[in-house]
Amino acid sequence: MSQAAIQSQTRADEAFDCLQTSIVKGELAPGEKIGEVELCSRFNLTRGPLREALGRLESRGLLVRRPHAGVKVVSLSASELVELYRIREVMEGLAARQAAERMTDDEIADLKATLDSHERMIDEARGQAYYQAEGDYDFHHRIATGSRNTKLAQMLLGDLYYMVRMYRYRLSTSAGRPHMALGEHRRIVEAIAQRDGELAEFLMKRHINAARLNIEKKIQEGVLTI
Amino acid sequence: MSQAAIQSQTRADEAFDCLQTSIVKGELAPGEKIGEVELCSRFNLTRGPLREALGRLESRGLLVRRPHAGVKVVSLSASELVELYRIREVMEGLAARQAAERMTDDEIADLKATLDSHERMIDEARGQAYYQAEGDYDFHHRIATGSRNTKLAQMLLGDLYYMVRMYRYRLSTSAGRPHMALGEHRRIVEAIAQRDGELAEFLMKRHINAARLNIEKKIQEGVLTI
DNA sequence: AACACTTTTATTGTTAACAAAATATGTCTC
DNA sequence: GAGACATATTTTGTTAACAATAAAAGTGTT
């Protein structure tokens, strides 16, 4: 567990990290009602710092709180999940554009190398959606950071990605989709390398749009029950 | 003061509201370091709920906290403020598109009526930037809500707008800009009324882009010191 | 047996005292 | 007098006890 590994900051930060990863990993399921005392014993902390962490998570939309009635993990409806991808589309489109303008050559080279490692991951971890998803997350993370747009990166990394990842575990990827996504990633990086912000934005928007359509299809097929 | 008027929710919520409005109104200036005990006496509450509120505000980016060294109001650099408008551009563009698809006819009629009242406000409150700004905020608020995109509205209303409003008070509007902005608002509403999402998105993006250019110009002129 | 009301219980919200850390102050040496 | 070290003070972080509210259980009545 990483809750002891960090240790550096304050106890409320610790609580925040623990809860956030627990939610993302699905250890705390969407809709699950969680009592404060139970959480305290589970993560070895007292209610003060815990409540501070709960407040932060609530404000980030990962928890919902009803006064005097406790908090529960947020539970997105199918349509809300789809809406999330529409937001991602425009925001990450912007991130890609700004990344094309601002990433250093070293960062771009690094990003290319990362994609190679992702390709290996896809081949090796055949079917293991977890590692594929983490590779995908890694890619988008780098673009967001590369935009040098502090607030944009903060919103993507601190809000949207956590929500998406929270549901990624139950979103079994279609066969062949990871390879296709990798190809899309490569084309985006190419556009960034050529400093073509407009193209990078276009390709990123199409990439996320494809992911959205994939999810919508699954919802219609009834494969995805939320 | 409205801190007593609400009263309904919990004490931490009260603290949150008080702090947020204080920051937005500029009573707590950007960069100002604020001590917990001082805030407690100012808002008549104890440190528990206050800390919970501070956590929420920190996670929303209105405060920055250094462990064991206190919190201070966030202070955007000129470039960060400009970046904020780039984010608004894509997000509110999306909001306008979805609003065109989803607002009810009644809501649209209401919105049109609101613009008329804004026009009166601009004429009457000649030079009083405050009321003009609030009218502008009102318009964007309605579009965000009208998108029916919960998360999008939450991000705009709960995060970005507070930051923008926080700086709007020291952003003296150029002469003639309010009238121009009103015209842009009218065209956006027209597109929404015609259910032309694509046009609404285009016009909204251009509208916010114009606002951004206006700010950039002022920064270059040295009028705006941040 | 079903409904309404009361009482109990458990959980959340709040408070104030305590511990730890960082800043500020003062003293000493060079 | 300037810099460095040690002390003191203030401020933040944490804890545990207390109060208030809401959910649950029980009781009585229709």
Short mmCIF file of C-alpha atoms (C1' of nucleotides) in Angstrom, two decimals:
data_model
loop_
_atom_site.label_atom_id
_atom_site.label_comp_id
_atom_site.label_asym_id
_atom_site.label_seq_id
_atom_site.Cartn_x
_atom_site.Cartn_y
_atom_site.Cartn_z
CA MET A 1 0.00 0.00 0.00
CA SER A 2 1.17 3.45 -0.81
CA GLN A 3 -0.47 5.22 2.09
CA ALA A 4 2.60 4.61 4.26
CA ALA A 5 5.02 5.24 1.40
CA ILE A 6 4.08 8.86 0.97
CA GLN A 7 4.04 10.02 4.57
CA SER A 8 5.61 13.30 3.55
CA GLN A 9 2.67 15.65 3.84
CA THR A 10 -0.05 16.10 6.35
CA ARG A 11 -2.42 13.50 7.62
CA ALA A 12 -5.36 14.99 5.75
CA ASP A 13 -3.40 14.73 2.49
CA GLU A 14 -2.76 11.10 3.29
CA ALA A 15 -6.45 10.53 3.86
CA PHE A 16 -7.22 12.30 0.61
CA ASP A 17 -4.82 10.16 -1.38
CA CYS A 18 -6.03 6.92 0.20
CA LEU A 19 -9.65 7.70 -0.46
CA GLN A 20 -9.07 8.88 -3.97
CA THR A 21 -7.15 5.78 -5.00
CA SER A 22 -9.67 3.57 -3.24
CA ILE A 23 -12.45 5.13 -5.23
CA VAL A 24 -10.56 4.98 -8.51
CA LYS A 25 -9.56 1.37 -7.97
CA GLY A 26 -13.14 0.47 -7.21
CA GLU A 27 -12.48 -0.65 -3.64
CA LEU A 28 -15.15 1.85 -2.79
CA ALA A 29 -17.84 1.23 -5.36
CA PRO A 30 -19.95 3.99 -6.93
CA GLY A 31 -23.04 4.64 -4.88
CA GLU A 32 -21.56 2.97 -1.84
CA LYS A 33 -22.39 4.71 1.39
CA ILE A 34 -19.39 5.14 3.62
CA GLY A 35 -19.37 5.86 7.33
CA GLU A 36 -16.75 8.11 8.82
CA VAL A 37 -15.78 5.87 11.70
CA GLU A 38 -15.38 2.89 9.43
CA LEU A 39 -13.09 4.86 7.13
CA CYS A 40 -11.09 6.05 10.11
CA SER A 41 -10.32 2.54 11.24
CA ARG A 42 -9.66 1.40 7.71
CA PHE A 43 -7.09 4.08 7.02
CA ASN A 44 -5.85 4.57 10.57
CA LEU A 45 -6.69 8.17 11.10
CA THR A 46 -9.02 10.33 13.13
CA ARG A 47 -12.13 12.11 12.01
CA GLY A 48 -10.68 15.62 11.79
CA PRO A 49 -8.28 15.05 8.91
CA LEU A 50 -10.72 12.60 7.38
CA ARG A 51 -13.46 15.18 7.21
CA GLU A 52 -11.08 17.64 5.63
CA ALA A 53 -10.29 15.05 2.98
CA LEU A 54 -13.97 14.27 2.48
CA GLY A 55 -14.61 17.95 1.89
CA ARG A 56 -11.97 18.08 -0.80
CA LEU A 57 -13.26 14.97 -2.51
CA GLU A 58 -16.79 16.28 -2.39
CA SER A 59 -15.76 19.54 -3.99
CA ARG A 60 -14.05 17.52 -6.73
CA GLY A 61 -17.25 15.61 -7.37
CA LEU A 62 -15.99 12.18 -6.38
CA LEU A 63 -18.23 12.11 -3.34
CA VAL A 64 -21.68 13.45 -2.68
CA ARG A 65 -22.68 14.50 0.79
CA ARG A 66 -26.09 14.94 2.34
CA PRO A 67 -25.98 16.95 5.56
CA HIS A 68 -26.26 14.74 8.64
CA ALA A 69 -26.72 11.70 6.43
CA GLY A 70 -23.21 10.86 5.38
CA VAL A 71 -21.28 10.70 2.17
CA LYS A 72 -21.43 8.23 -0.66
CA VAL A 73 -19.25 7.63 -3.67
CA VAL A 74 -20.58 9.42 -6.72
CA SER A 75 -22.33 7.26 -9.23
CA LEU A 76 -22.52 8.46 -12.79
CA SER A 77 -25.42 7.60 -15.02
CA ALA A 78 -24.64 6.32 -18.49
CA SER A 79 -25.46 9.69 -20.01
CA GLU A 80 -23.31 11.53 -17.51
CA LEU A 81 -20.39 9.31 -18.41
CA VAL A 82 -20.91 10.13 -22.08
CA GLU A 83 -21.11 13.83 -21.27
CA LEU A 84 -17.77 13.53 -19.54
CA TYR A 85 -16.25 12.50 -22.85
CA ARG A 86 -17.70 15.53 -24.58
CA ILE A 87 -15.93 17.70 -22.05
CA ARG A 88 -12.73 15.74 -22.48
CA GLU A 89 -12.99 16.22 -26.23
CA VAL A 90 -12.82 20.00 -26.14
CA MET A 91 -10.45 20.27 -23.19
CA GLU A 92 -7.94 17.74 -24.39
CA GLY A 93 -8.21 19.17 -27.86
CA LEU A 94 -7.01 22.46 -26.40
CA ALA A 95 -4.33 20.64 -24.41
CA ALA A 96 -3.02 18.98 -27.57
CA ARG A 97 -2.93 22.30 -29.41
CA GLN A 98 -1.02 24.02 -26.64
CA ALA A 99 1.25 21.03 -26.18
CA ALA A 100 2.20 21.31 -29.86
CA GLU A 101 3.15 24.93 -29.23
CA ARG A 102 4.96 24.44 -25.97
CA MET A 103 6.38 20.99 -25.31
CA THR A 104 10.15 20.82 -25.51
CA ASP A 105 11.84 18.61 -28.08
CA ASP A 106 13.04 16.38 -25.26
CA GLU A 107 9.54 15.92 -23.94
CA ILE A 108 8.31 15.00 -27.39
CA ALA A 109 11.12 12.47 -27.84
CA ASP A 110 10.23 11.05 -24.45
CA LEU A 111 6.60 10.81 -25.43
CA LYS A 112 7.49 8.91 -28.58
CA ALA A 113 9.54 6.46 -26.54
CA THR A 114 6.62 6.02 -24.18
CA LEU A 115 4.39 5.01 -27.06
CA ASP A 116 6.85 2.28 -28.00
CA SER A 117 6.67 0.95 -24.48
CA HIS A 118 2.89 1.10 -24.66
CA GLU A 119 3.01 -0.99 -27.81
CA ARG A 120 5.01 -3.64 -25.97
CA MET A 121 2.55 -3.48 -23.09
CA ILE A 122 -0.36 -4.11 -25.41
CA ASP A 123 1.38 -7.12 -26.98
CA GLU A 124 2.55 -8.60 -23.71
CA ALA A 125 -0.41 -7.87 -21.51
CA ARG A 126 -2.77 -9.34 -24.05
CA GLY A 127 -6.25 -8.89 -22.70
CA GLN A 128 -5.14 -7.37 -19.43
CA ALA A 129 -7.14 -4.21 -19.79
CA TYR A 130 -5.64 -2.73 -16.65
CA TYR A 131 -2.16 -2.09 -18.04
CA GLN A 132 -3.49 -0.92 -21.36
CA ALA A 133 -5.67 1.59 -19.59
CA GLU A 134 -2.75 2.83 -17.52
CA GLY A 135 -0.74 3.33 -20.69
CA ASP A 136 -3.55 5.32 -22.18
CA TYR A 137 -3.80 7.40 -19.03
CA ASP A 138 -0.05 8.01 -19.16
CA PHE A 139 -0.30 9.40 -22.68
CA HIS A 140 -3.10 11.80 -21.90
CA HIS A 141 -1.39 12.82 -18.68
CA ARG A 142 1.71 13.89 -20.59
CA ILE A 143 -0.25 15.92 -23.11
CA ALA A 144 -2.13 17.71 -20.35
CA THR A 145 1.09 18.57 -18.55
CA GLY A 146 2.80 19.50 -21.80
CA SER A 147 0.16 22.16 -22.47
CA ARG A 148 1.85 24.31 -19.80
CA ASN A 149 -1.65 25.49 -19.00
CA THR A 150 -1.68 25.13 -15.23
CA LYS A 151 -5.40 25.34 -14.72
CA LEU A 152 -6.19 23.10 -17.68
CA ALA A 153 -3.80 20.42 -16.44
CA GLN A 154 -5.24 20.77 -12.96
CA MET A 155 -8.78 20.27 -14.18
CA LEU A 156 -7.89 17.30 -16.34
CA LEU A 157 -5.54 15.57 -13.92
CA GLY A 158 -7.34 16.49 -10.75
CA ASP A 159 -10.95 16.06 -11.81
CA LEU A 160 -11.85 14.45 -15.10
CA TYR A 161 -9.25 11.70 -15.28
CA TYR A 162 -10.12 10.37 -11.85
CA MET A 163 -13.75 10.08 -12.84
CA VAL A 164 -12.94 8.40 -16.11
CA ARG A 165 -10.50 6.00 -14.50
CA MET A 166 -13.07 5.18 -11.88
CA TYR A 167 -15.25 3.69 -14.60
CA ARG A 168 -12.51 2.37 -16.84
CA TYR A 169 -12.24 -0.77 -14.77
CA ARG A 170 -15.70 -1.89 -15.72
CA LEU A 171 -15.31 -0.72 -19.30
CA SER A 172 -13.85 -3.79 -20.96
CA THR A 173 -12.01 -2.59 -24.04
CA SER A 174 -13.14 -3.96 -27.35
CA ALA A 175 -10.78 -6.32 -29.11
CA GLY A 176 -8.46 -4.40 -31.38
CA ARG A 177 -9.33 -1.02 -29.88
CA PRO A 178 -6.04 -0.67 -27.96
CA HIS A 179 -4.02 -1.05 -31.17
CA MET A 180 -6.23 1.43 -32.92
CA ALA A 181 -5.94 3.89 -30.05
CA LEU A 182 -2.17 3.53 -30.15
CA GLY A 183 -2.18 4.44 -33.83
CA GLU A 184 -4.23 7.52 -33.03
CA HIS A 185 -1.80 8.42 -30.27
CA ARG A 186 1.08 8.15 -32.73
CA ARG A 187 -0.55 10.48 -35.21
CA ILE A 188 -1.22 13.02 -32.48
CA VAL A 189 2.40 12.95 -31.38
CA GLU A 190 3.48 13.34 -34.98
CA ALA A 191 1.40 16.49 -35.29
CA ILE A 192 2.88 17.79 -32.05
CA ALA A 193 6.38 17.04 -33.28
CA GLN A 194 5.65 19.05 -36.40
CA ARG A 195 4.37 21.86 -34.17
CA ASP A 196 1.03 21.70 -35.94
CA GLY A 197 -1.28 22.71 -33.13
CA GLU A 198 -4.39 22.86 -35.25
CA LEU A 199 -3.92 19.32 -36.50
CA ALA A 200 -3.03 18.04 -33.04
CA GLU A 201 -6.26 19.50 -31.70
CA PHE A 202 -8.27 17.99 -34.51
CA LEU A 203 -6.75 14.53 -34.09
CA MET A 204 -7.15 14.57 -30.32
CA LYS A 205 -10.78 15.54 -30.59
CA ARG A 206 -11.39 12.75 -33.07
CA HIS A 207 -9.54 10.32 -30.84
CA ILE A 208 -11.69 11.04 -27.82
CA ASN A 209 -14.77 11.14 -29.98
CA ALA A 210 -13.97 7.60 -31.13
CA ALA A 211 -13.67 6.50 -27.51
CA ARG A 212 -17.03 8.10 -26.77
CA LEU A 213 -18.73 6.36 -29.67
CA ASN A 214 -17.24 3.09 -28.49
CA ILE A 215 -18.81 3.56 -25.08
CA GLU A 216 -22.14 4.67 -26.50
CA LYS A 217 -22.25 1.54 -28.63
CA LYS A 218 -21.64 -0.64 -25.61
CA ILE A 219 -24.33 1.11 -23.66
CA GLN A 220 -26.81 0.52 -26.48
CA GLU A 221 -25.77 -3.12 -26.70
CA GLY A 222 -26.46 -3.37 -23.00
CA VAL A 223 -22.94 -4.64 -22.33
CA LEU A 224 -22.25 -1.77 -20.04
CA THR A 225 -24.52 -1.60 -17.04
CA ILE A 226 -24.20 1.49 -14.96
CA MET B 1 -24.21 40.25 4.96
CA SER B 2 -25.49 37.02 3.57
CA GLN B 3 -23.65 34.69 5.90
CA ALA B 4 -26.49 34.82 8.39
CA ALA B 5 -29.17 34.76 5.72
CA ILE B 6 -28.38 31.27 4.49
CA GLN B 7 -28.08 29.41 7.79
CA SER B 8 -29.75 26.38 6.29
CA GLN B 9 -26.86 24.02 5.84
CA THR B 10 -23.96 23.06 8.01
CA ARG B 11 -21.46 25.38 9.58
CA ALA B 12 -18.71 24.32 7.20
CA ASP B 13 -20.91 25.19 4.24
CA GLU B 14 -21.47 28.60 5.76
CA ALA B 15 -17.72 29.07 6.13
CA PHE B 16 -17.23 27.97 2.56
CA ASP B 17 -19.77 30.44 1.21
CA CYS B 18 -18.43 33.31 3.29
CA LEU B 19 -14.87 32.69 2.22
CA GLN B 20 -15.75 32.24 -1.41
CA THR B 21 -17.72 35.45 -1.67
CA SER B 22 -15.05 37.30 0.30
CA ILE B 23 -12.44 36.16 -2.16
CA VAL B 24 -14.56 36.95 -5.20
CA LYS B 25 -15.48 40.39 -3.90
CA GLY B 26 -11.86 41.13 -3.25
CA GLU B 27 -12.25 41.55 0.50
CA LEU B 28 -9.54 38.95 0.66
CA ALA B 29 -7.04 40.10 -1.93
CA PRO B 30 -5.10 37.71 -4.16
CA GLY B 31 -1.85 36.67 -2.54
CA GLU B 32 -3.08 37.73 0.89
CA LYS B 33 -1.99 35.40 3.63
CA ILE B 34 -4.80 34.51 5.96
CA GLY B 35 -4.53 33.05 9.42
CA GLU B 36 -7.04 30.53 10.66
CA VAL B 37 -7.77 32.17 13.98
CA GLU B 38 -8.32 35.55 12.37
CA LEU B 39 -10.80 34.03 9.93
CA CYS B 40 -12.58 32.26 12.77
CA SER B 41 -13.22 35.48 14.61
CA ARG B 42 -14.15 37.30 11.44
CA PHE B 43 -16.78 34.75 10.44
CA ASN B 44 -17.72 33.59 13.92
CA LEU B 45 -16.89 29.93 13.67
CA THR B 46 -14.41 27.45 15.04
CA ARG B 47 -11.42 25.95 13.35
CA GLY B 48 -12.93 22.55 12.56
CA PRO B 49 -15.54 23.66 10.05
CA LEU B 50 -13.22 26.38 8.82
CA ARG B 51 -10.51 23.89 7.95
CA GLU B 52 -13.04 21.78 6.11
CA ALA B 53 -14.01 24.83 4.08
CA LEU B 54 -10.38 25.73 3.47
CA GLY B 55 -9.81 22.23 2.12
CA ARG B 56 -12.66 22.61 -0.33
CA LEU B 57 -11.49 26.01 -1.50
CA GLU B 58 -7.97 24.73 -1.91
CA SER B 59 -9.15 21.85 -4.03
CA ARG B 60 -11.03 24.34 -6.19
CA GLY B 61 -7.91 26.35 -6.70
CA LEU B 62 -9.04 29.53 -4.95
CA LEU B 63 -6.58 29.02 -2.13
CA VAL B 64 -3.10 27.62 -2.04
CA ARG B 65 -1.82 25.93 1.07
CA ARG B 66 1.70 25.25 2.21
CA PRO B 67 1.80 22.59 4.93
CA HIS B 68 2.35 24.10 8.38
CA ALA B 69 2.68 27.53 6.85
CA GLY B 70 -0.88 28.59 6.24
CA VAL B 71 -3.09 29.34 3.29
CA LYS B 72 -3.15 32.32 1.02
CA VAL B 73 -5.55 33.48 -1.64
CA VAL B 74 -4.47 32.33 -5.06
CA SER B 75 -2.87 34.96 -7.21
CA LEU B 76 -2.94 34.46 -10.94
CA SER B 77 -0.17 35.74 -13.14
CA ALA B 78 -1.20 37.67 -16.24
CA SER B 79 -0.51 34.65 -18.42
CA GLU B 80 -2.50 32.35 -16.17
CA LEU B 81 -5.46 34.69 -16.43
CA VAL B 82 -5.20 34.59 -20.20
CA GLU B 83 -4.95 30.80 -20.15
CA LEU B 84 -8.17 30.75 -18.17
CA TYR B 85 -9.91 32.39 -21.09
CA ARG B 86 -8.58 29.76 -23.48
CA ILE B 87 -10.21 27.13 -21.30
CA ARG B 88 -13.42 29.10 -21.14
CA GLU B 89 -13.39 29.38 -24.91
CA VAL B 90 -13.59 25.65 -25.54
CA MET B 91 -15.77 24.80 -22.56
CA GLU B 92 -18.34 27.50 -23.08
CA GLY B 93 -18.31 26.77 -26.77
CA LEU B 94 -19.43 23.28 -25.89
CA ALA B 95 -21.95 24.63 -23.43
CA ALA B 96 -23.47 26.87 -26.11
CA ARG B 97 -23.69 23.96 -28.55
CA GLN B 98 -25.43 21.73 -26.04
CA ALA B 99 -27.65 24.56 -24.86
CA ALA B 100 -28.84 24.99 -28.46
CA GLU B 101 -29.77 21.33 -28.48
CA ARG B 102 -31.35 21.14 -25.08
CA MET B 103 -32.69 24.39 -23.68
CA THR B 104 -36.45 24.57 -23.57
CA ASP B 105 -38.30 27.22 -25.55
CA ASP B 106 -39.30 28.83 -22.29
CA GLU B 107 -35.73 29.06 -21.13
CA ILE B 108 -34.72 30.65 -24.41
CA ALA B 109 -37.53 33.20 -24.17
CA ASP B 110 -36.41 33.94 -20.63
CA LEU B 111 -32.86 34.38 -21.79
CA LYS B 112 -33.93 36.85 -24.44
CA ALA B 113 -35.84 38.85 -21.83
CA THR B 114 -32.76 38.85 -19.63
CA LEU B 115 -30.72 40.42 -22.40
CA ASP B 116 -33.22 43.26 -22.62
CA SER B 117 -32.81 43.89 -18.92
CA HIS B 118 -29.04 43.80 -19.39
CA GLU B 119 -29.34 46.47 -22.04
CA ARG B 120 -31.22 48.66 -19.62
CA MET B 121 -28.59 47.98 -16.99
CA ILE B 122 -25.82 49.09 -19.32
CA ASP B 123 -27.63 52.33 -20.16
CA GLU B 124 -28.61 53.12 -16.60
CA ALA B 125 -25.50 52.00 -14.79
CA ARG B 126 -23.29 53.95 -17.15
CA GLY B 127 -19.71 53.27 -16.13
CA GLN B 128 -20.62 51.15 -13.17
CA ALA B 129 -18.68 48.11 -14.26
CA TYR B 130 -19.97 46.05 -11.39
CA TYR B 131 -23.54 45.68 -12.62
CA GLN B 132 -22.45 45.18 -16.19
CA ALA B 133 -20.16 42.38 -15.09
CA GLU B 134 -22.94 40.76 -13.12
CA GLY B 135 -25.18 40.86 -16.17
CA ASP B 136 -22.46 39.21 -18.20
CA TYR B 137 -22.04 36.57 -15.53
CA ASP B 138 -25.79 35.98 -15.54
CA PHE B 139 -25.80 35.29 -19.28
CA HIS B 140 -22.96 32.80 -19.15
CA HIS B 141 -24.47 31.19 -16.10
CA ARG B 142 -27.69 30.48 -17.96
CA ILE B 143 -25.91 28.99 -20.96
CA ALA B 144 -23.87 26.69 -18.73
CA THR B 145 -26.97 25.50 -16.93
CA GLY B 146 -28.88 25.19 -20.18
CA SER B 147 -26.32 22.75 -21.53
CA ARG B 148 -27.84 20.10 -19.24
CA ASN B 149 -24.32 18.80 -18.88
CA THR B 150 -24.01 18.41 -15.13
CA LYS B 151 -20.28 18.14 -14.93
CA LEU B 152 -19.68 20.92 -17.44
CA ALA B 153 -21.95 23.28 -15.55
CA GLN B 154 -20.30 22.28 -12.29
CA MET B 155 -16.83 23.02 -13.63
CA LEU B 156 -17.85 26.36 -15.11
CA LEU B 157 -20.02 27.57 -12.25
CA GLY B 158 -18.01 26.06 -9.43
CA ASP B 159 -14.50 26.72 -10.64
CA LEU B 160 -13.80 28.94 -13.59
CA TYR B 161 -16.37 31.66 -13.07
CA TYR B 162 -15.28 32.30 -9.50
CA MET B 163 -11.73 32.79 -10.67
CA VAL B 164 -12.73 35.08 -13.49
CA ARG B 165 -15.05 37.10 -11.29
CA MET B 166 -12.30 37.43 -8.74
CA TYR B 167 -10.30 39.42 -11.25
CA ARG B 168 -13.17 41.13 -12.99
CA TYR B 169 -13.28 43.82 -10.35
CA ARG B 170 -9.87 45.12 -11.28
CA LEU B 171 -10.51 44.66 -15.00
CA SER B 172 -12.05 47.97 -15.91
CA THR B 173 -14.08 47.38 -19.03
CA SER B 174 -13.17 49.40 -22.08
CA ALA B 175 -15.64 52.03 -23.18
CA GLY B 176 -18.10 50.57 -25.62
CA ARG B 177 -17.17 46.97 -24.88
CA PRO B 178 -20.36 46.24 -22.86
CA HIS B 179 -22.56 47.22 -25.79
CA MET B 180 -20.48 45.15 -28.13
CA ALA B 181 -20.61 42.18 -25.78
CA LEU B 182 -24.37 42.54 -25.57
CA GLY B 183 -24.61 42.35 -29.34
CA GLU B 184 -22.53 39.18 -29.29
CA HIS B 185 -24.79 37.75 -26.62
CA ARG B 186 -27.82 38.48 -28.77
CA ARG B 187 -26.38 36.68 -31.77
CA ILE B 188 -25.53 33.66 -29.63
CA VAL B 189 -29.08 33.51 -28.30
CA GLU B 190 -30.39 33.81 -31.84
CA ALA B 191 -28.35 30.79 -32.89
CA ILE B 192 -29.63 28.87 -29.87
CA ALA B 193 -33.21 29.84 -30.71
CA GLN B 194 -32.68 28.46 -34.21
CA ARG B 195 -31.28 25.29 -32.66
CA ASP B 196 -28.07 25.80 -34.57
CA GLY B 197 -25.57 24.28 -32.16
CA GLU B 198 -22.62 24.57 -34.46
CA LEU B 199 -23.15 28.30 -34.96
CA ALA B 200 -23.80 28.87 -31.27
CA GLU B 201 -20.51 27.19 -30.45
CA PHE B 202 -18.67 29.25 -33.05
CA LEU B 203 -20.14 32.53 -31.85
CA MET B 204 -19.50 31.77 -28.21
CA LYS B 205 -15.90 30.89 -28.90
CA ARG B 206 -15.44 34.11 -30.82
CA HIS B 207 -17.11 36.06 -28.04
CA ILE B 208 -14.78 34.77 -25.38
CA ASN B 209 -11.85 35.12 -27.71
CA ALA B 210 -12.68 38.80 -28.08
CA ALA B 211 -12.75 39.18 -24.32
CA ARG B 212 -9.37 37.48 -24.12
CA LEU B 213 -7.85 39.77 -26.73
CA ASN B 214 -9.22 42.74 -24.84
CA ILE B 215 -7.43 41.61 -21.71
CA GLU B 216 -4.21 40.84 -23.54
CA LYS B 217 -4.22 44.30 -25.02
CA LYS B 218 -4.62 45.86 -21.60
CA ILE B 219 -1.82 43.78 -20.20
CA GLN B 220 0.48 44.94 -22.99
CA GLU B 221 -0.55 48.52 -22.43
CA GLY B 222 0.39 48.09 -18.82
CA VAL B 223 -3.07 49.16 -17.69
CA LEU B 224 -3.64 45.88 -15.95
CA THR B 225 -1.17 45.15 -13.22
CA ILE B 226 -1.35 41.70 -11.76
"C1'" DA C 1 -52.00 -6.16 10.37
"C1'" DA C 2 -50.96 -1.46 9.14
"C1'" DC C 3 -50.19 3.09 10.48
"C1'" DA C 4 -48.66 6.80 13.47
"C1'" DC C 5 -46.06 8.22 17.19
"C1'" DT C 6 -42.32 7.99 20.60
"C1'" DT C 7 -37.93 6.44 22.12
"C1'" DT C 8 -33.61 4.76 21.23
"C1'" DT C 9 -29.45 4.33 18.85
"C1'" DA C 10 -26.00 5.38 15.75
"C1'" DT C 11 -23.83 8.76 12.99
"C1'" DT C 12 -22.66 13.25 11.78
"C1'" DG C 13 -21.38 18.06 13.17
"C1'" DT C 14 -18.92 20.91 16.46
"C1'" DT C 15 -15.95 22.32 19.94
"C1'" DA C 16 -11.91 23.08 22.65
"C1'" DA C 17 -7.74 21.34 24.41
"C1'" DC C 18 -3.22 19.27 22.96
"C1'" DA C 19 1.01 18.35 19.91
"C1'" DA C 20 4.07 19.60 16.33
"C1'" DA C 21 6.04 22.55 13.16
"C1'" DA C 22 7.57 26.90 11.32
"C1'" DT C 23 8.44 31.65 11.86
"C1'" DA C 24 10.15 35.28 14.69
"C1'" DT C 25 13.02 36.91 18.41
"C1'" DG C 26 17.04 37.33 21.00
"C1'" DT C 27 21.75 36.25 22.22
"C1'" DC C 28 26.31 35.14 21.34
"C1'" DT C 29 30.44 34.97 18.64
"C1'" DC C 30 33.47 36.72 15.05
"C1'" DG D 1 27.72 45.43 13.18
"C1'" DA D 2 26.70 41.03 10.64
"C1'" DG D 3 25.92 36.30 10.72
"C1'" DA D 4 24.76 31.98 13.02
"C1'" DC D 5 22.85 29.43 16.60
"C1'" DA D 6 19.43 28.65 20.21
"C1'" DT D 7 15.20 29.94 22.39
"C1'" DA D 8 10.51 31.55 22.41
"C1'" DT D 9 6.24 32.40 20.32
"C1'" DT D 10 2.83 31.97 17.15
"C1'" DT D 11 0.32 29.17 14.04
"C1'" DT D 12 -0.94 24.99 12.04
"C1'" DG D 13 -2.15 20.02 12.55
"C1'" DT D 14 -4.35 16.54 15.40
"C1'" DT D 15 -7.02 14.44 18.77
"C1'" DA D 16 -10.83 13.12 21.59
"C1'" DA D 17 -14.85 14.43 24.03
"C1'" DC D 18 -19.49 16.72 23.44
"C1'" DA D 19 -23.90 18.19 20.99
"C1'" DA D 20 -27.28 17.78 17.50
"C1'" DT D 21 -29.54 15.55 13.91
"C1'" DA D 22 -31.39 11.73 11.37
"C1'" DA D 23 -32.29 6.89 10.80
"C1'" DA D 24 -33.98 2.71 13.23
"C1'" DA D 25 -36.52 0.23 16.54
"C1'" DG D 26 -40.16 -0.32 19.40
"C1'" DT D 27 -44.82 0.68 21.22
"C1'" DG D 28 -49.47 1.60 21.10
"C1'" DT D 29 -53.68 2.45 18.67
"C1'" DT D 30 -57.11 1.91 15.02
#
